[in-house]
Amino acid sequence: MKTTTNDRSRLLKLASKCLKYFLIVIFGFAIAYIMSMSFGILHIAAMLLPLVGSWFLRVGILLLCLLAVAVISESVR
């Protein structure tokens, strides 16, 4: 039985790093949206929101699938 604590797979490291940066980007877009509301240029943000929202949804689903594959492969190992 393995008892090492720092033996994670590359796939799990990749999935967690991608998820971290994805959440940072979402947080940045939320701040930019709030700033655009305060400066009164909400029409530009409202125009870009459906496009950016659909991309966030697709990338989020892809990252969740990658994370699920990483967790399953780590548990099988």
mmCIF file of C-alpha atoms in Angstrom:
data_model
loop_
_atom_site.group_PDB
_atom_site.id
_atom_site.type_symbol
_atom_site.label_atom_id
_atom_site.label_comp_id
_atom_site.label_asym_id
_atom_site.label_seq_id
_atom_site.Cartn_x
_atom_site.Cartn_y
_atom_site.Cartn_z
ATOM 1 C CA MET A 1 0.000 0.000 0.000
ATOM 2 C CA LYS A 2 1.342 3.419 -0.940
ATOM 3 C CA THR A 3 1.659 5.961 1.805
ATOM 4 C CA THR A 4 3.355 8.792 -0.064
ATOM 5 C CA THR A 5 1.561 12.096 0.173
ATOM 6 C CA ASN A 6 3.047 13.934 -2.805
ATOM 7 C CA ASP A 7 2.243 11.396 -5.510
ATOM 8 C CA ARG A 8 -0.440 13.042 -7.607
ATOM 9 C CA SER A 9 -0.803 12.365 -11.282
ATOM 10 C CA ARG A 10 -0.042 14.923 -13.954
ATOM 11 C CA LEU A 11 -3.650 14.873 -15.100
ATOM 12 C CA LEU A 12 -4.899 15.853 -11.651
ATOM 13 C CA LYS A 13 -2.316 18.639 -11.425
ATOM 14 C CA LEU A 14 -3.317 19.898 -14.878
ATOM 15 C CA ALA A 15 -7.024 19.808 -14.048
ATOM 16 C CA SER A 16 -6.564 21.664 -10.771
ATOM 17 C CA LYS A 17 -4.325 24.303 -12.364
ATOM 18 C CA CYS A 18 -6.792 24.860 -15.227
ATOM 19 C CA LEU A 19 -9.677 25.104 -12.770
ATOM 20 C CA LYS A 20 -7.755 27.645 -10.693
ATOM 21 C CA TYR A 21 -7.084 29.907 -13.667
ATOM 22 C CA PHE A 22 -10.637 29.478 -14.951
ATOM 23 C CA LEU A 23 -12.030 30.670 -11.619
ATOM 24 C CA ILE A 24 -9.594 33.605 -11.587
ATOM 25 C CA VAL A 25 -10.774 34.628 -15.078
ATOM 26 C CA ILE A 26 -14.426 34.405 -14.020
ATOM 27 C CA PHE A 27 -13.666 36.559 -10.983
ATOM 28 C CA GLY A 28 -11.909 39.098 -13.211
ATOM 29 C CA PHE A 29 -14.854 39.282 -15.596
ATOM 30 C CA ALA A 30 -17.208 39.758 -12.647
ATOM 31 C CA ILE A 31 -15.125 42.687 -11.427
ATOM 32 C CA ALA A 32 -15.019 44.154 -14.948
ATOM 33 C CA TYR A 33 -18.811 43.825 -15.216
ATOM 34 C CA ILE A 34 -19.315 45.618 -11.901
ATOM 35 C CA MET A 35 -16.893 48.350 -12.970
ATOM 36 C CA SER A 36 -18.737 48.810 -16.271
ATOM 37 C CA MET A 37 -21.984 49.196 -14.353
ATOM 38 C CA SER A 38 -20.465 51.885 -12.175
ATOM 39 C CA PHE A 39 -19.034 53.826 -15.137
ATOM 40 C CA GLY A 40 -22.257 53.649 -17.120
ATOM 41 C CA ILE A 41 -21.103 51.545 -20.060
ATOM 42 C CA LEU A 42 -23.393 48.659 -19.292
ATOM 43 C CA HIS A 43 -24.626 48.411 -22.903
ATOM 44 C CA ILE A 44 -21.196 47.192 -24.051
ATOM 45 C CA ALA A 45 -21.014 44.631 -21.253
ATOM 46 C CA ALA A 46 -24.576 43.494 -21.932
ATOM 47 C CA MET A 47 -23.693 43.035 -25.593
ATOM 48 C CA LEU A 48 -20.662 40.859 -24.773
ATOM 49 C CA LEU A 49 -22.282 38.894 -21.940
ATOM 50 C CA PRO A 50 -24.076 36.244 -24.084
ATOM 51 C CA LEU A 51 -20.917 35.528 -26.071
ATOM 52 C CA VAL A 52 -18.666 35.330 -23.021
ATOM 53 C CA GLY A 53 -21.292 33.400 -21.070
ATOM 54 C CA SER A 54 -21.555 30.695 -23.696
ATOM 55 C CA TRP A 55 -17.753 30.324 -23.796
ATOM 56 C CA PHE A 56 -17.580 30.155 -19.992
ATOM 57 C CA LEU A 57 -20.242 27.464 -20.010
ATOM 58 C CA ARG A 58 -18.407 25.364 -22.597
ATOM 59 C CA VAL A 59 -15.018 25.710 -20.933
ATOM 60 C CA GLY A 60 -16.549 25.043 -17.517
ATOM 61 C CA ILE A 61 -18.168 21.813 -18.689
ATOM 62 C CA LEU A 62 -14.907 20.760 -20.333
ATOM 63 C CA LEU A 63 -12.991 21.428 -17.119
ATOM 64 C CA LEU A 64 -15.511 19.510 -15.032
ATOM 65 C CA CYS A 65 -15.180 16.520 -17.368
ATOM 66 C CA LEU A 66 -11.388 16.760 -17.190
ATOM 67 C CA LEU A 67 -11.550 16.910 -13.412
ATOM 68 C CA ALA A 68 -13.895 13.909 -13.299
ATOM 69 C CA VAL A 69 -11.558 11.867 -15.508
ATOM 70 C CA ALA A 70 -8.611 12.867 -13.315
ATOM 71 C CA VAL A 71 -10.413 11.860 -10.123
ATOM 72 C CA ILE A 72 -11.537 8.537 -11.581
ATOM 73 C CA SER A 73 -8.079 7.722 -12.918
ATOM 74 C CA GLU A 74 -6.527 8.669 -9.581
ATOM 75 C CA SER A 75 -8.946 6.473 -7.658
ATOM 76 C CA VAL A 76 -8.332 3.509 -9.978
ATOM 77 C CA ARG A 77 -4.611 3.881 -9.508
#
